[in-house]
Coordinates of C-alpha atoms and ligand atoms in Angstrom, one line a residue:
M27 CA -33.2 -4.6 -23.7
K28 CA -30.4 -2.7 -22.2
R29 CA -27.7 -1.2 -24.4
A30 CA -24.3 0.3 -23.6
R31 CA -21.8 1.9 -24.7
L32 CA -18.1 0.8 -24.0
V33 CA -15.0 2.3 -24.6
A34 CA -12.0 0.1 -24.7
F35 CA -8.2 0.7 -24.1
P36 CA -6.4 -2.4 -24.7
G37 CA -3.1 -0.8 -24.4
D38 CA 0.6 -1.9 -24.3
G39 CA 2.3 -5.2 -23.0
I40 CA 0.0 -7.6 -22.3
G41 CA -2.6 -5.0 -21.9
P42 CA -3.7 -6.3 -25.5
E43 CA -4.0 -10.2 -24.4
V44 CA -5.4 -9.6 -21.3
M45 CA -8.6 -7.2 -23.3
E46 CA -8.8 -10.2 -25.5
E47 CA -10.3 -11.9 -23.3
G48 CA -11.9 -9.3 -22.1
F49 CA -14.0 -8.7 -25.0
R50 CA -14.6 -12.8 -24.9
I51 CA -17.2 -12.3 -22.1
I52 CA -18.3 -9.2 -24.0
S53 CA -19.0 -11.4 -27.3
L54 CA -20.2 -14.1 -24.9
L55 CA -23.1 -11.3 -23.7
K56 CA -23.8 -10.0 -26.6
E57 CA -24.8 -13.3 -27.9
S58 CA -26.7 -14.3 -25.1
G59 CA -28.8 -11.3 -25.5
L60 CA -29.0 -10.1 -22.0
I61 CA -27.2 -7.3 -23.0
E62 CA -26.4 -5.2 -26.2
L63 CA -22.3 -3.6 -25.8
E64 CA -21.3 -1.5 -28.2
V65 CA -17.7 -1.4 -28.0
Q66 CA -15.2 1.2 -29.8
T67 CA -11.3 -0.1 -29.3
F68 CA -8.8 3.1 -29.4
P69 CA -5.1 2.4 -29.0
V70 CA -3.9 3.5 -26.1
G71 CA -0.6 5.2 -24.2
G72 CA 3.0 3.8 -25.7
A73 CA 0.3 1.9 -29.0
S74 CA -1.0 5.5 -29.4
L75 CA 2.5 7.1 -29.5
D76 CA 3.7 5.4 -31.7
R77 CA 1.0 5.5 -34.2
F78 CA -0.6 9.3 -33.6
G79 CA 2.5 10.7 -32.1
V80 CA 0.6 11.3 -29.1
P81 CA -0.4 9.1 -25.7
L82 CA -4.0 9.7 -26.3
T83 CA -5.7 11.1 -29.4
Q84 CA -9.0 13.8 -28.5
E85 CA -11.1 11.2 -30.8
A86 CA -10.1 8.7 -28.0
L87 CA -11.2 11.2 -25.0
D88 CA -13.9 12.1 -26.6
A89 CA -15.6 8.6 -27.0
A90 CA -14.5 7.7 -23.8
L91 CA -16.6 10.7 -22.1
K92 CA -19.7 9.8 -24.4
A93 CA -19.1 6.0 -23.0
D94 CA -21.6 4.5 -20.3
A95 CA -17.8 2.9 -19.1
V96 CA -14.2 2.6 -20.3
L97 CA -12.2 -0.9 -20.5
L98 CA -8.0 -0.2 -19.7
G99 CA -5.7 -3.2 -20.1
A100 CA -2.1 -1.9 -19.4
I101 CA -0.1 1.6 -20.2
G102 CA 3.8 1.8 -21.0
G103 CA 6.8 -0.2 -21.4
P104 CA 11.0 0.2 -21.3
K105 CA 10.1 1.1 -25.7
W106 CA 8.8 4.8 -24.6
D107 CA 10.9 5.1 -21.1
K108 CA 13.4 8.3 -23.1
V109 CA 10.1 10.0 -24.6
E110 CA 10.2 13.5 -23.2
F111 CA 8.0 13.7 -19.9
A112 CA 4.9 15.3 -21.4
L113 CA 4.3 12.6 -24.2
R114 CA 4.9 9.2 -21.7
P115 CA 2.3 6.2 -21.9
E116 CA 1.4 7.0 -18.9
T117 CA 0.3 11.1 -19.0
A118 CA -2.5 9.1 -21.1
L119 CA -3.8 7.8 -17.7
L120 CA -3.8 10.7 -15.9
E121 CA -5.7 12.8 -18.6
L122 CA -8.5 10.2 -18.5
R123 CA -8.8 9.6 -15.0
K124 CA -8.8 13.7 -14.5
S125 CA -11.2 14.0 -17.6
L126 CA -13.7 11.6 -16.5
E127 CA -13.7 13.1 -13.0
V128 CA -12.7 10.1 -11.3
F129 CA -12.4 10.9 -7.4
C130 CA -12.4 7.6 -6.0
N131 CA -10.4 3.9 -7.1
L132 CA -12.4 1.1 -5.5
R133 CA -10.2 -2.3 -5.1
P134 CA -11.4 -5.5 -4.0
V135 CA -8.9 -7.9 -2.3
K136 CA -10.0 -11.4 -2.4
V137 CA -8.2 -14.6 -1.6
F138 CA -9.7 -17.6 -3.9
A139 CA -10.0 -20.7 -2.7
G140 CA -7.8 -23.3 -3.7
L141 CA -4.7 -20.2 -4.2
E142 CA -4.6 -19.8 -0.3
S143 CA -0.7 -21.4 -0.4
L144 CA 0.1 -18.8 -3.0
S145 CA 0.4 -16.0 -0.4
P146 CA 3.1 -14.7 1.3
V147 CA 0.9 -14.6 4.6
K148 CA 0.2 -17.6 6.4
E149 CA -2.6 -19.7 5.0
G150 CA -4.8 -19.8 8.2
R151 CA -4.3 -15.6 8.4
I152 CA -5.6 -14.9 4.9
L153 CA -8.6 -17.6 5.2
G154 CA -12.2 -15.5 3.9
V155 CA -10.3 -12.2 2.8
D156 CA -13.0 -10.0 1.5
L157 CA -12.0 -6.2 1.3
L158 CA -12.3 -3.3 -0.4
L159 CA -10.1 -0.4 -0.5
V160 CA -11.3 2.6 -1.4
R161 CA -8.9 5.4 -2.0
E162 CA -9.3 9.0 -2.7
L163 CA -7.7 9.9 -6.1
T164 CA -8.0 13.3 -7.2
S165 CA -6.7 15.8 -3.6
G166 CA -4.8 15.1 -0.7
L167 CA -1.1 15.2 -0.5
Y168 CA -0.5 14.7 -4.4
F169 CA -2.4 18.0 -5.6
G170 CA -2.5 20.4 -3.2
A171 CA -0.8 24.1 -3.3
P172 CA 2.1 24.9 -2.7
K173 CA 3.9 21.9 -4.1
G174 CA 7.8 21.7 -5.5
I175 CA 11.5 22.5 -5.1
F176 CA 12.8 25.9 -4.2
T177 CA 15.0 27.4 -2.6
D178 CA 15.0 29.9 0.6
P179 CA 15.8 33.6 0.0
E180 CA 17.5 34.2 2.9
T181 CA 19.5 30.8 3.9
N182 CA 20.1 29.8 0.4
E183 CA 18.7 26.1 0.9
P184 CA 17.0 24.4 -1.4
Y185 CA 13.8 22.2 0.4
G186 CA 11.0 20.4 -1.4
I187 CA 7.3 21.0 -0.6
N188 CA 3.7 19.3 -0.8
T189 CA 0.5 20.5 1.2
L190 CA -1.9 17.5 2.4
V191 CA -4.7 19.3 1.8
Y192 CA -8.8 18.2 1.9
R193 CA -11.6 20.2 1.4
K194 CA -15.1 18.8 2.9
H195 CA -16.8 18.1 -0.1
E196 CA -13.8 15.7 -0.6
V197 CA -14.1 13.5 2.2
E198 CA -18.3 13.8 1.8
R199 CA -18.5 12.0 -1.1
L200 CA -15.8 9.5 -0.1
A201 CA -17.3 8.9 2.9
K202 CA -20.8 8.5 1.4
L203 CA -19.7 5.8 -0.7
G204 CA -17.4 3.8 0.8
F205 CA -20.9 3.7 3.1
E206 CA -22.9 3.0 0.5
L207 CA -20.7 0.3 -0.4
A208 CA -20.6 -1.2 2.8
L209 CA -24.2 -1.3 3.1
A210 CA -23.7 -3.7 0.2
R211 CA -21.7 -5.8 1.6
R212 CA -21.0 -6.8 5.3
G213 CA -22.0 -3.3 6.5
K214 CA -18.9 -2.1 8.0
V215 CA -16.3 0.8 7.3
T216 CA -12.9 1.3 8.5
N217 CA -11.6 4.6 8.4
V218 CA -7.8 4.8 7.9
D219 CA -6.0 8.2 8.6
K220 CA -3.0 9.6 11.2
A221 CA -5.3 11.8 13.4
N222 CA -3.0 11.5 16.5
V223 CA -0.5 14.0 14.1
L224 CA -2.6 15.7 11.0
E225 CA -4.6 17.8 11.6
S226 CA -6.1 17.4 8.1
S227 CA -6.7 13.9 9.1
R228 CA -8.5 15.0 12.5
F229 CA -10.7 17.0 10.3
W230 CA -10.9 14.2 7.9
R231 CA -12.5 11.7 10.4
G232 CA -14.8 14.7 11.7
V233 CA -16.3 14.4 8.7
V234 CA -16.8 10.6 8.0
E235 CA -18.4 10.7 11.6
E236 CA -20.7 13.4 10.1
V237 CA -21.8 11.3 6.7
H238 CA -21.9 8.3 9.3
A239 CA -24.9 9.7 11.1
S240 CA -26.9 8.9 8.0
F241 CA -25.9 5.5 7.3
R242 CA -26.6 4.1 10.9
G243 CA -27.0 0.8 9.8
V244 CA -22.9 0.5 8.9
A245 CA -20.3 0.2 12.1
L246 CA -17.4 2.8 11.5
D247 CA -14.0 2.1 13.5
H248 CA -10.8 4.3 12.9
L249 CA -7.7 2.8 12.8
L250 CA -4.5 4.9 12.2
V251 CA -2.2 3.9 8.9
D252 CA 0.5 2.3 10.9
A253 CA -1.6 0.1 12.6
A254 CA -3.6 -0.7 9.5
A255 CA -0.1 -1.5 7.6
M256 CA 0.0 -4.4 10.7
R257 CA -3.6 -5.6 10.7
I258 CA -3.7 -6.1 6.7
I259 CA -1.0 -8.4 7.1
L260 CA -1.8 -9.5 10.3
S261 CA -5.3 -10.3 10.1
P262 CA -6.7 -9.3 6.8
S263 CA -10.1 -11.0 7.2
Q264 CA -11.6 -8.4 9.9
F265 CA -11.7 -5.7 7.6
D266 CA -14.6 -5.3 5.3
V267 CA -14.5 -1.6 3.0
L268 CA -11.5 0.4 4.2
I269 CA -11.5 4.4 3.1
T270 CA -8.7 6.2 3.2
T271 CA -6.5 9.8 1.6
N272 CA -4.9 9.4 -1.3
M273 CA -1.5 8.7 -0.1
F274 CA -2.7 6.5 2.7
G275 CA -4.7 4.4 -0.3
D276 CA -1.5 4.3 -2.9
I277 CA 0.7 2.4 -0.2
L278 CA -1.8 0.2 1.4
T279 CA -3.6 -1.0 -2.4
D280 CA 0.0 -1.7 -2.8
E281 CA 0.3 -3.7 0.7
A282 CA -3.2 -4.9 0.7
A283 CA -2.4 -6.8 -3.0
C284 CA 0.8 -8.3 -1.8
I285 CA -2.1 -11.2 0.4
V286 CA -3.5 -12.5 -2.3
G287 CA -0.8 -14.2 -4.3
S288 CA -0.5 -12.8 -7.8
I289 CA -1.0 -9.2 -9.2
G290 CA -2.9 -10.8 -11.8
L291 CA -6.0 -11.4 -9.7
L292 CA -6.6 -7.9 -9.1
P293 CA -9.4 -5.8 -10.7
S294 CA -10.0 -1.9 -10.0
A295 CA -12.4 0.5 -10.5
S296 CA -12.7 4.0 -10.8
L297 CA -15.3 6.0 -10.1
G298 CA -16.9 9.3 -10.0
E299 CA -19.9 11.3 -9.2
R300 CA -21.2 11.4 -13.7
L301 CA -24.0 9.5 -14.3
N302 CA -24.3 7.1 -17.8
T303 CA -27.3 7.3 -20.0
L304 CA -28.1 4.1 -17.7
G305 CA -28.6 6.2 -14.5
E306 CA -25.5 4.7 -13.3
R307 CA -21.9 6.3 -12.5
S308 CA -19.6 6.1 -15.2
G309 CA -16.4 4.3 -14.4
F310 CA -13.5 3.7 -15.4
Y311 CA -12.4 -0.1 -15.1
E312 CA -8.8 -1.4 -15.2
P313 CA -6.5 -4.3 -13.8
I314 CA -3.8 -3.3 -11.0
H315 CA -1.3 -4.7 -13.3
G316 CA 1.1 -2.6 -15.5
S317 CA 1.9 -4.1 -19.0
A318 CA 4.2 -6.7 -17.7
P319 CA 6.3 -6.4 -20.9
D320 CA 8.6 -9.3 -19.5
I321 CA 5.9 -11.3 -20.5
A322 CA 4.1 -9.5 -23.2
G323 CA 3.4 -11.6 -26.3
K324 CA 4.1 -15.1 -24.3
G325 CA 0.2 -15.6 -23.6
L326 CA 1.5 -15.8 -20.2
A327 CA -0.6 -13.2 -18.6
N328 CA -3.6 -14.1 -16.3
P329 CA -6.9 -12.3 -17.6
S330 CA -8.3 -12.5 -14.6
A331 CA -7.5 -9.2 -12.9
M332 CA -9.0 -8.1 -16.6
I333 CA -12.1 -10.6 -16.8
L334 CA -13.1 -9.6 -13.2
S335 CA -13.0 -5.4 -14.4
V336 CA -15.8 -6.8 -16.5
A337 CA -17.2 -7.9 -13.4
M338 CA -16.9 -4.8 -11.5
M339 CA -18.2 -2.7 -15.1
L340 CA -21.1 -4.7 -15.0
E341 CA -22.2 -3.8 -11.2
M342 CA -20.9 -0.6 -10.8
S343 CA -21.8 1.1 -14.1
L344 CA -24.3 -1.1 -16.0
G345 CA -26.9 -2.1 -13.3
E346 CA -26.1 -5.8 -13.5
A347 CA -25.3 -7.1 -10.7
S348 CA -26.3 -10.5 -10.7
L349 CA -24.1 -10.8 -14.2
A350 CA -21.4 -9.5 -12.7
K351 CA -21.8 -11.6 -9.8
K352 CA -22.3 -14.9 -11.7
L353 CA -19.2 -13.4 -13.7
A354 CA -16.9 -13.3 -10.7
G355 CA -17.7 -17.1 -9.0
S356 CA -17.1 -18.4 -13.3
V357 CA -13.3 -16.8 -12.3
E358 CA -14.0 -18.1 -8.6
L359 CA -14.7 -21.9 -10.2
V360 CA -11.6 -21.9 -12.7
L361 CA -9.3 -21.2 -10.3
K362 CA -10.8 -23.8 -7.4
E363 CA -10.8 -26.5 -10.1
G364 CA -7.3 -25.9 -10.0
R365 CA -6.6 -24.5 -13.5
R366 CA -4.2 -22.3 -13.3
T367 CA -2.8 -19.5 -15.1
K368 CA 1.7 -19.5 -14.8
D369 CA 1.7 -16.9 -12.6
L370 CA -0.5 -19.5 -10.2
A371 CA 1.5 -22.9 -11.2
S372 CA 4.1 -24.4 -8.9
D373 CA 7.4 -24.6 -11.0
N374 CA 7.0 -27.9 -12.8
E375 CA 2.9 -28.1 -12.6
A376 CA 1.1 -27.9 -16.2
Y377 CA -0.7 -24.6 -16.8
L378 CA -2.5 -22.6 -19.0
K379 CA -2.0 -19.9 -21.6
T380 CA -3.9 -17.0 -21.5
S381 CA -6.5 -17.5 -24.4
E382 CA -6.8 -21.1 -22.7
F383 CA -7.9 -19.9 -19.0
G384 CA -10.1 -16.9 -20.9
E385 CA -12.1 -19.8 -22.7
N386 CA -13.0 -22.0 -19.3
V387 CA -13.9 -18.6 -17.8
E388 CA -16.4 -18.0 -20.6
H389 CA -17.1 -21.6 -20.4
A390 CA -18.0 -21.4 -16.5
F391 CA -20.2 -18.5 -17.4
R392 CA -22.0 -19.7 -20.5
K393 CA -23.2 -22.3 -18.1
A394 CA -23.7 -19.9 -15.2
L395 CA -26.0 -17.7 -17.5
G396 CA -27.7 -20.8 -18.1
Ligands
LIG401 P1 3.5 -5.4 -14.1 O1 2.7 -4.9 -13.3 O2 4.0 -4.7 -15.3 O3 4.7 -6.2 -13.3 C1 5.2 -6.5 -12.4 C2 4.9 -7.9 -12.1 O4 4.4 -9.0 -12.2 C3 5.7 -8.6 -13.6 O5 6.8 -9.7 -12.9 C4 4.7 -9.8 -14.2 O6 5.3 -10.1 -15.7 C5 3.7 -9.4 -13.2 N1 2.4 -9.4 -14.0 C6 2.0 -8.2 -13.8 N2 0.8 -8.8 -14.5 C7 0.4 -10.0 -14.7 C8 -0.1 -11.3 -15.3 N3 -1.7 -10.0 -16.1 N4 -0.1 -12.3 -15.0 C9 1.0 -12.9 -15.0 N5 1.9 -11.9 -14.0 C10 1.6 -10.6 -14.4 O7 4.7 -4.0 -13.1 P2 6.5 -2.9 -13.7 O8 7.0 -4.3 -14.2 O9 6.7 -2.4 -12.2 O10 5.6 -2.2 -14.7 C11 5.7 -2.7 -16.1 C12 5.6 -1.7 -17.2 O11 4.1 -0.9 -16.8 C13 6.1 -0.1 -16.5 O12 6.4 0.7 -18.0 C14 5.2 0.7 -16.0 O13 4.8 2.5 -16.0 C15 3.5 0.6 -16.3 N6 2.9 0.1 -15.6 C16 1.4 0.5 -15.9 C17 -0.1 0.6 -15.3 C18 -1.6 0.8 -16.1 O14 -1.8 0.8 -16.9 N7 -2.2 0.9 -15.0 C19 0.3 0.0 -13.5 C20 1.4 -0.4 -13.4 C21 2.7 -0.1 -13.4

């Protein structure tokens, strides 16, 4: 039987609550005998700070580096807002991403059947939306040098500077992954840049076209980022895979997330080039939402994003595409049948608590496994 080692970081706020529902699925997988999953759990972020004085211990980091995949709930909260910058809970997230060498962030955005009316976009426009945003994560404007706030020695005027730089290998590896992912989907990649103004974007576009030469089965088009921002609202169903830079991706992923209706529905994966013991990409999987301190501890969190993150992990790091499809299908089924957490329910509508929703998904998944 296939064996895999996972590290789980429940984290802060609603993180532990949604992670419990991820564990529920992992227990079912173990029980079913389909895959042997060994899970080590560590506090992270504020929870780790409270217990060990640091947001991520060396022991936890070492375990994450040895794991086949890493799951995270959420990090942060007002309790730690005044902590000195170097010890802030969020630094654990940055350290994990850096140490795991994940260079891209994948965010699937799907409008679930039965939830169309929750979208701020008109129903007619969002029917069938199923897109995947692939964002470069470790380079670009957020990391280029020089960066900082300085004073011009001649004029004595202060100025701020960031540098947008992309090297060829950084664009190549992202584009290659985008094309590979498109091959397993609907075979279309939209490259988003600002090639009409930025030299780095013209360079980026050229490299994407070079990589495309090895993926002739995939259709490629280019879109300027301003046009992409409009089309994501006006005709989101036209997209399959979008690839883009760190900063453009940061903005567009949040924009695209809005059209789904609740932040509690969206999973994410961060992948690098490191392979795990199964010969798959080791990855880092987490819901896109934060620790939601306003609803923490009340059973109001929607665990769908966490459970769908487990599904992404099954597909991308554990080589279990069929199990992943069944799990994602189970979440879809539960939602389609009208069972909802509070974020999806209308004002006077009855809703399920976090664990009740998780139980419903578990039940549907058990059936799907046969
Ligand atoms: P948030 O995502 O935590 O919450 C935004 C809103 O969405 C809140 O009203 C919340 O109740 C709701 N929400 C979020 N997840 C939900 C879920 N699963 N089900 C139902 N409703 C949900 O963002 P925020 O309030 O800006 O940030 C709160 C804390 O989380 C901050 O400390 C922030 O730094 C941190 N944060 C962490 C991550 C991460 O761990 N990756 C990401 C974003 C924010």
